Amino acid sequence: MTGREVETDLLAAYPYLLPQASTPPSPPEPDRPFDYEAGAEELPPAPRSPGADSSFDQVLDDAFGLVGPSAASRSRNATRGAFDDLDKPGDADPSVPPPATHPGELGWQQARAVAAHAGARPLGTEERDAADALGAVLAAPLTAATHLPPFDTSAMDGWAVSGPGPWRLREPAEGEGLAGRPPAASLQDGEAVRIATGAPVPGDATAVLRREDGIVRTEGVELACRPGTLSPPLGRDIRPRGQECRSGEVLLPAGASVTPAVLGLAAAAGVDRLTVHRRPVAELLVLGDELLTEGVPGDGRIRDALGPMLPGWLAAYGATVIRVRRIGDDRDALVAALRDADADVVVTTGATASGPADFLHPALTEIGARLLVDGVRVRPGHPMLLAELPGSAEPGASAQSADAREPAAARAQRTEAGGRPRYLVGLPGNPLAAAVGAATLAEPLLRGLAGCPAAEPYRVTAAAEFAGQTGHTRLVPVALPERGAVPLRHDGPAMLRGLALAEGLAVVPPGGVAPGRPIEVLDVPCG
């Protein structure tokens, strides 16, 4: 079956999928391994735990092998120019000249690597009640405080028996043989007593006879197996003490995410408090005069879609979002909001380009921020940015507490003295473009700060054609039926309809991906 036949078949089953592309990309050379971005050099693995005294510039040197003047003497533009040398889209085809791009733009891979290095050192650790640790990452192993189960227990309703049957059925004392009660008195050979699931097994019991396998006769004093049923073998339906774990045993290593199942395991093993990495505190600033928070759009104004959407995405990436603020197109108000924010990471939407009301760049310059990424060669969402803010966030920082705030100058002094830097992720204002920006920069930054393992894209087969865009990576919402990744309709920068149906974001290199070839996919937050 050809690629176009596959697409036609899939469109019949999934009417919301994207129509066939009009310009098929050139298929990769059959003897050449799959490239992430056509022509991009392979990057070395990003170090996850640089030393506390490593400067960000030094981390970039380690990651990308920059040469020349020392990091301290290089200008930001020179650094960005060095990154450009690593990811020239024209390298994929010498006959295609590199596109004219902003000198600060990085390739998609490089931008994600910079964000990952910014978050390479997790935030401080803290001990929390297990019930309050959901979504955090263990900073110390989860160790059992007891054997599990703590005593021999019955796995079934029935009778605890000693030796082969038939058995003399002992009348239980009040509460004997029930879960949550002390164990019944020890059994004599040939004796049995009724028992419930989860109840302690009496001493000298050799097995549990299931209720459906036993029959009581001789006026209730004798227990026997039903005809055709054999006596239970030694240990049958008894969960022995320590079957799952022993006291002091490591159940999960540091670095494991605290999921609902982990909370259940901790409780079962007698652990009430967990040592976890502090989740980064994030604040969302939604920028723009045109945004409405309720009602039907009209008169030139539109609904704010990102204020409702992004907190869930940021939380899925490991952040604790403590507030969402909406700020109009006012440079002074934006500067004041940036100076007032004391979160580990500030996320903004809109104002990242150079339009008449785009004040984010001037505001960052005014407060003394340092741009690390200024534009990414990705569509949609290329005018995104990542900046290091002046000041530092101490463990437990929270914008909910006015007492925790300091003047910007004081925070800057603490940063110069070795405090932890804070970051700003600037996302475009168009909804899908903002989602792409969050997946590109916010996800690796926040996961790193939260101590989460890096979330790498995974490969699936392209079930349809994915056209490339010269010089840019494309992130495309996709459905993932059994046949592979298929692009969804409604994938324009200002659209969310495709993303709402998406099971992932396909990473399309500049050269595109032909049907049947592997394509990389990023997960999208779904809860």
XYZ file of C-alpha atoms in Angstrom:
527
model
C 0.000 0.000 0.000
C 1.386 3.414 -0.948
C 1.703 6.342 1.428
C -1.192 8.140 -0.263
C -3.404 5.036 -0.011
C -2.584 4.816 3.698
C -3.563 8.462 4.147
C -6.844 8.004 2.257
C -7.704 4.984 4.394
C -6.867 6.844 7.602
C -8.877 9.904 6.601
C -11.946 7.721 6.194
C -11.556 6.492 9.781
C -10.339 9.770 11.283
C -12.122 12.695 9.560
C -10.286 15.227 11.736
C -6.889 14.294 10.294
C -4.934 16.615 8.044
C -5.436 16.296 4.275
C -2.529 15.054 2.226
C 0.343 17.500 1.913
C 0.712 19.155 -1.461
C 4.516 19.145 -1.540
C 6.016 15.772 -0.647
C 9.424 15.968 1.023
C 12.401 14.149 -0.386
C 12.735 10.783 1.374
C 15.918 10.313 3.395
C 18.720 8.328 1.851
C 18.041 4.640 2.548
C 21.538 3.959 3.889
C 21.643 7.057 6.090
C 20.467 6.958 9.727
C 17.473 9.053 10.682
C 18.445 12.657 11.476
C 16.629 14.649 14.140
C 17.144 17.905 12.273
C 18.444 17.445 8.768
C 22.109 18.376 8.740
C 22.378 19.080 12.476
C 25.490 17.830 14.204
C 25.064 15.216 16.934
C 25.231 16.871 20.336
C 26.960 15.263 23.325
C 24.734 14.258 26.248
C 23.815 17.169 28.478
C 25.422 16.943 31.919
C 22.626 16.663 34.477
C 24.500 17.792 37.583
C 27.113 20.469 36.886
C 29.080 21.645 39.884
C 27.595 24.393 41.977
C 30.404 26.708 40.927
C 29.920 26.103 37.195
C 28.753 29.231 35.410
C 26.046 28.959 32.791
C 28.556 29.947 30.134
C 30.849 27.120 31.234
C 27.947 24.663 31.013
C 27.315 25.841 27.466
C 30.999 25.342 26.680
C 30.834 21.801 28.045
C 27.695 21.005 26.088
C 28.546 22.537 22.717
C 32.341 22.671 22.695
C 32.558 26.402 22.012
C 36.089 27.612 21.443
C 37.777 30.972 21.401
C 37.690 33.697 24.063
C 36.745 32.787 27.615
C 33.077 32.611 28.504
C 33.400 35.730 30.619
C 34.704 37.794 27.721
C 32.328 36.531 25.018
C 29.402 38.736 24.153
C 25.911 37.286 23.990
C 25.794 37.736 20.226
C 29.090 35.918 19.803
C 27.769 33.020 21.850
C 24.602 32.869 19.808
C 26.602 32.984 16.620
C 28.559 29.941 17.765
C 25.318 28.060 18.305
C 24.219 28.938 14.788
C 27.270 27.146 13.411
C 25.997 23.926 14.956
C 22.607 23.951 13.284
C 22.713 25.431 9.813
C 19.661 24.108 7.999
C 21.479 24.534 4.711
C 23.901 21.785 5.730
C 21.257 19.219 4.791
C 21.523 20.256 1.152
C 24.614 22.272 0.049
C 22.623 23.692 -2.838
C 20.167 25.378 -0.462
C 21.605 28.507 1.177
C 20.904 29.044 4.882
C 17.799 31.186 5.399
C 18.149 34.717 6.691
C 17.430 34.375 10.384
C 17.696 36.596 13.427
C 21.250 36.356 14.811
C 19.849 35.177 18.149
C 17.790 32.289 16.775
C 18.833 28.758 17.683
C 17.880 25.447 16.177
C 15.158 23.534 17.997
C 17.517 20.959 19.482
C 19.972 23.597 20.634
C 17.250 25.699 22.253
C 15.984 22.693 24.213
C 19.536 21.870 25.257
C 20.069 25.412 26.571
C 16.824 25.187 28.560
C 17.841 21.786 29.927
C 21.225 23.139 31.036
C 19.565 26.080 32.730
C 17.606 23.585 34.820
C 20.375 21.012 35.126
C 20.814 21.580 38.868
C 17.581 20.630 40.693
C 16.223 22.895 43.385
C 16.735 22.140 47.063
C 15.180 19.174 48.831
C 12.457 19.160 51.454
C 10.626 16.651 53.611
C 6.890 16.585 53.046
C 3.919 14.638 54.294
C 3.404 11.886 51.760
C -0.102 13.124 50.998
C 1.357 16.506 49.953
C 4.140 15.070 47.779
C 2.076 13.994 44.770
C 3.816 15.026 41.543
C 7.171 15.697 43.198
C 10.346 13.681 42.597
C 12.059 11.632 45.286
C 15.348 13.188 46.414
C 16.117 10.186 48.622
C 15.165 6.535 48.195
C 11.826 5.330 49.519
C 12.735 2.821 52.211
C 10.275 0.445 53.882
C 9.644 1.125 57.565
C 8.171 -2.357 58.099
C 7.903 -5.768 56.552
C 5.154 -5.929 53.942
C 2.926 -7.603 54.858
C 3.872 -7.018 58.501
C 2.543 -10.462 59.515
C 1.317 -13.628 57.837
C -2.110 -12.848 56.393
C -4.855 -14.754 54.677
C -5.231 -14.115 50.973
C -8.740 -15.592 50.861
C -11.936 -15.958 52.825
C -12.210 -19.490 54.213
C -10.561 -21.476 57.010
C -7.035 -21.544 58.372
C -6.112 -25.219 58.653
C -3.287 -27.202 60.210
C -2.192 -30.403 58.485
C -4.234 -32.562 56.111
C -8.033 -32.764 56.326
C -10.600 -33.410 57.442
C -10.237 -30.956 60.313
C -11.886 -30.361 63.629
C -13.627 -26.997 63.277
C -12.955 -24.781 66.250
C -15.570 -22.242 67.252
C -13.871 -18.813 66.947
C -13.847 -16.376 69.824
C -15.501 -12.987 69.278
C -13.652 -11.159 66.485
C -11.213 -14.017 65.955
C -10.190 -14.528 62.348
C -11.242 -11.051 61.189
C -9.042 -8.390 59.551
C -7.907 -5.739 61.977
C -8.049 -8.080 64.994
C -5.229 -9.928 66.767
C -4.430 -13.366 65.338
C -6.438 -16.348 66.491
C -4.915 -18.758 68.975
C -2.471 -21.259 67.501
C -3.960 -24.322 65.831
C -3.420 -27.921 66.821
C -2.666 -30.498 64.153
C -5.927 -31.388 62.388
C -7.684 -28.235 63.584
C -9.282 -25.391 61.591
C -10.778 -21.988 62.303
C -12.746 -19.562 60.125
C -10.668 -16.664 58.688
C -11.289 -13.588 56.513
C -9.141 -12.063 53.779
C -6.441 -9.870 55.311
C -6.748 -11.372 58.794
C -3.635 -12.542 60.656
C -3.025 -16.244 60.200
C -2.957 -18.164 63.507
C 0.225 -19.888 64.577
C 0.954 -23.378 63.202
C -1.534 -22.908 60.336
C -0.251 -24.694 57.241
C -2.654 -23.292 54.610
C -5.956 -21.556 54.004
C -8.825 -23.595 52.604
C -10.921 -21.381 50.389
C -14.581 -20.991 51.300
C -15.750 -22.441 47.984
C -13.505 -25.495 48.434
C -14.689 -26.526 51.931
C -17.815 -28.020 53.429
C -18.856 -28.131 57.074
C -20.538 -31.323 58.260
C -21.253 -33.443 61.379
C -23.320 -30.710 62.952
C -20.772 -27.991 62.337
C -17.805 -29.551 64.075
C -15.991 -31.050 61.099
C -14.526 -29.330 58.051
C -13.736 -31.283 54.901
C -12.818 -30.565 51.323
C -15.666 -30.682 48.839
C -15.733 -33.819 46.695
C -13.117 -33.625 43.960
C -11.085 -30.998 45.867
C -7.727 -31.860 47.407
C -6.358 -30.557 50.659
C -4.556 -27.250 50.055
C -0.765 -27.593 49.708
C 1.559 -26.134 52.319
C 1.363 -22.334 52.357
C -1.619 -22.101 49.995
C -3.298 -18.641 50.144
C -1.085 -17.412 52.979
C 0.805 -14.199 52.315
C 3.955 -14.667 54.399
C 5.396 -11.818 56.431
C 7.819 -9.769 54.294
C 6.655 -11.333 51.018
C 6.708 -7.979 49.210
C 9.530 -6.296 51.088
C 11.554 -6.397 54.286
C 11.960 -3.563 56.752
C 14.763 -1.249 55.596
C 14.565 -2.403 51.972
C 14.799 0.275 49.272
C 11.503 0.263 47.414
C 12.151 3.088 44.924
C 15.337 4.978 44.081
C 15.859 8.705 44.245
C 14.610 10.292 41.037
C 11.336 8.374 40.910
C 8.208 10.464 40.450
C 5.678 10.435 43.274
C 2.574 9.036 41.602
C -0.678 7.925 43.270
C 0.672 4.353 43.287
C 3.861 5.532 45.032
C 1.756 7.205 47.721
C -0.072 3.914 48.220
C 3.203 1.987 48.450
C 4.640 4.462 50.947
C 1.558 4.183 53.143
C 1.543 0.380 52.996
C 5.234 0.324 53.977
C 4.626 2.599 56.971
C 6.248 5.739 55.514
C 4.503 8.999 56.418
C 6.985 11.576 55.089
C 9.008 11.694 51.872
C 12.187 13.565 50.983
C 11.551 15.190 47.610
C 12.980 17.850 45.331
C 11.251 21.163 45.738
C 8.943 21.775 42.817
C 9.806 25.010 41.009
C 7.404 27.837 41.773
C 6.048 29.357 38.557
C 4.044 32.487 37.865
C 2.165 33.111 34.623
C 1.859 36.618 33.151
C -0.708 36.806 30.348
C -0.019 39.928 28.292
C -2.280 41.888 25.961
C -5.085 44.472 25.890
C -7.155 42.324 23.547
C -7.844 39.455 25.961
C -11.164 38.740 27.676
C -11.548 36.384 30.620
C -15.231 35.610 30.093
C -18.069 36.005 27.674
C -18.244 35.951 23.888
C -15.420 37.668 21.962
C -16.251 40.791 19.992
C -15.320 44.399 19.227
C -11.750 43.444 18.433
C -11.239 41.459 21.605
C -10.711 37.697 21.959
C -10.864 35.206 24.791
C -7.717 34.365 26.717
C -7.089 30.685 25.973
C -3.624 30.453 27.523
C -4.550 31.542 31.038
C -6.781 28.460 31.424
C -4.486 26.097 29.483
C -0.920 26.774 30.559
C -1.141 26.241 34.347
C -2.036 22.588 33.735
C 0.806 22.200 31.254
C 3.329 23.815 33.599
C 2.138 21.635 36.472
C 2.588 18.552 34.280
C 6.160 19.695 33.652
C 6.827 19.744 37.415
C 5.959 23.313 38.461
C 3.710 24.679 41.174
C 1.820 27.557 39.568
C 1.026 30.011 42.339
C -0.744 32.734 40.383
C -1.860 33.955 36.971
C -1.754 37.704 36.332
C -3.115 39.548 33.306
C -1.279 42.659 32.186
C -2.239 45.011 29.374
C 0.040 46.432 26.712
C 1.856 48.695 29.147
C 5.649 48.662 29.379
C 5.778 50.177 32.863
C 3.220 47.704 34.188
C 5.194 44.824 32.684
C 8.469 46.052 34.202
C 6.779 46.384 37.594
C 5.306 42.871 37.327
C 8.679 41.368 36.428
C 10.367 43.117 39.340
C 7.604 42.029 41.686
C 7.651 38.368 40.647
C 9.670 36.159 42.979
C 8.930 32.761 41.460
C 11.687 30.420 40.291
C 10.310 30.663 36.753
C 8.153 33.409 35.263
C 6.239 32.442 32.122
C 4.827 35.151 29.877
C 2.530 34.927 26.867
C 2.704 37.381 23.976
C 4.903 40.431 23.336
C 7.910 38.337 22.289
C 8.186 39.762 18.756
C 8.939 43.347 17.716
C 5.498 44.831 17.138
C 4.442 48.269 18.400
C 2.971 46.786 21.609
C 5.597 44.067 22.166
C 7.364 45.321 25.289
C 8.937 42.138 26.658
C 12.427 42.683 25.211
C 12.668 46.310 26.398
C 11.323 45.301 29.816
C 13.918 42.552 30.174
C 16.654 44.982 29.210
C 15.397 47.501 31.770
C 15.494 45.037 34.665
C 18.919 43.689 33.689
C 17.868 40.223 32.477
C 20.227 38.114 30.379
C 18.875 36.486 27.211
C 19.875 32.847 26.780
C 17.579 32.027 23.850
C 16.165 34.744 21.616
C 14.171 33.042 18.893
C 14.091 29.402 17.794
C 14.003 27.999 14.288
C 10.718 26.197 14.826
C 7.219 26.625 13.418
C 4.942 27.657 14.906
C 6.361 29.614 17.825
C 9.732 30.879 16.591
C 9.701 34.230 18.516
C 10.033 32.500 21.909
C 12.760 33.342 24.401
C 14.481 32.228 27.585
C 16.121 34.738 29.925
C 17.940 34.644 33.234
C 16.371 37.137 35.598
C 18.297 39.203 38.114
C 17.945 37.952 41.674
C 17.665 34.451 43.022
C 14.979 32.214 44.422
C 15.715 30.530 47.715
C 14.307 27.078 48.556
C 10.657 27.446 49.450
C 10.258 30.741 47.589
C 6.632 31.635 47.088
C 5.027 34.627 45.478
C 2.105 34.110 47.833
C 4.084 35.649 50.686
C 4.693 39.388 50.442
C 7.340 39.078 53.177
C 9.401 36.852 50.867
C 9.839 39.638 48.307
C 12.980 41.716 48.102
C 13.972 44.704 46.005
C 15.524 43.709 42.704
C 18.889 45.170 43.737
C 19.007 43.011 46.860
C 18.148 39.928 44.873
C 20.800 40.782 42.307
C 23.402 41.014 45.080
C 22.447 37.555 46.314
C 22.764 36.154 42.800
C 26.224 37.675 42.394
C 27.164 36.130 45.738
C 26.214 32.673 44.494
C 22.402 32.573 44.844
C 20.242 30.527 42.520
C 19.255 32.265 39.270
C 15.645 32.674 38.241
C 14.343 32.353 34.714
C 11.730 33.758 32.378
C 10.213 31.776 29.529
C 8.619 34.083 26.976
C 5.970 32.330 24.879
C 4.264 33.710 21.771
C 0.685 34.870 22.160
C -0.883 32.569 19.557
C -2.207 29.472 21.354
C -0.590 26.644 19.381
C 2.618 28.656 19.057
C 2.627 29.096 22.847
C 2.140 25.353 23.327
C 5.102 24.680 21.038
C 7.148 27.203 23.026
C 6.206 25.529 26.291
C 7.208 22.115 24.932
C 10.475 23.559 23.615
C 11.712 25.670 26.534
C 9.480 25.362 29.603
C 9.376 21.570 29.666
C 13.144 20.852 29.853
C 13.743 23.819 32.187
C 10.995 22.953 34.688
C 11.605 19.202 34.638
C 15.276 19.802 35.357
C 14.600 22.187 38.241
C 12.098 19.705 39.694
C 14.614 16.855 39.519
C 12.517 14.970 36.965
C 14.259 12.720 34.454
C 14.525 14.290 31.017
C 11.530 13.535 28.803
C 12.938 12.470 25.467
C 10.909 12.231 22.277
C 10.068 8.720 21.134
C 9.926 7.410 17.591
C 6.930 6.032 15.755
C 6.276 5.349 12.091
C 4.896 8.198 10.016
C 1.596 6.894 8.645
C 1.229 9.937 6.414
C 3.451 12.506 4.786
C 4.923 15.292 6.960
C 6.132 18.164 4.797
C 9.180 20.036 6.037
C 9.943 23.739 6.056
C 13.379 24.784 4.885
C 15.512 25.949 7.766
C 12.940 25.223 10.490
C 11.754 22.310 12.577
C 7.955 21.931 12.673
C 5.963 20.675 15.662
C 2.687 19.193 14.472
C -0.240 17.870 16.554
C -0.736 14.201 15.714
C -3.065 11.321 16.354
C -1.376 7.992 17.039
C -3.569 5.190 15.653
C -2.057 1.731 15.342
C -0.556 2.544 11.960
C 1.585 5.378 13.290
C 1.603 9.184 13.509
C -0.919 11.112 11.442
C -1.116 14.931 11.357
C -4.304 16.550 12.588
C -6.263 19.345 10.965
C -6.467 22.813 12.517
C -2.732 23.163 13.173
C -2.363 26.907 12.541
C -0.410 29.008 15.094
C -3.612 30.584 16.483
C -5.574 27.305 16.635
C -6.143 24.858 19.480
C -8.677 22.486 17.949
C -6.022 20.128 16.612
C -4.053 20.244 19.864
C -7.182 19.367 21.855
C -7.377 16.070 19.942
C -3.617 15.465 19.837
C -1.910 12.466 21.390
C 1.498 14.025 20.775
C 3.499 16.661 18.916
C 5.468 15.283 15.984
C 8.936 16.765 15.488
C 9.322 17.324 11.740
C 12.869 18.116 10.565
C 13.430 20.698 7.809
C 13.571 17.981 5.165
C 10.209 16.509 6.138
C 9.362 12.859 6.770
C 7.986 10.474 4.180
C 5.340 7.830 4.996
C 6.861 4.705 6.521
C 9.876 6.537 7.943
C 10.424 7.076 11.692
C 9.305 10.361 13.183
C 9.910 11.652 16.690
C 6.984 12.534 18.943
C 6.748 14.562 22.154
C 4.083 13.774 24.719
C 1.493 16.460 25.413
C 0.178 17.008 28.961
C -3.169 15.318 29.381
C -4.020 15.668 33.056
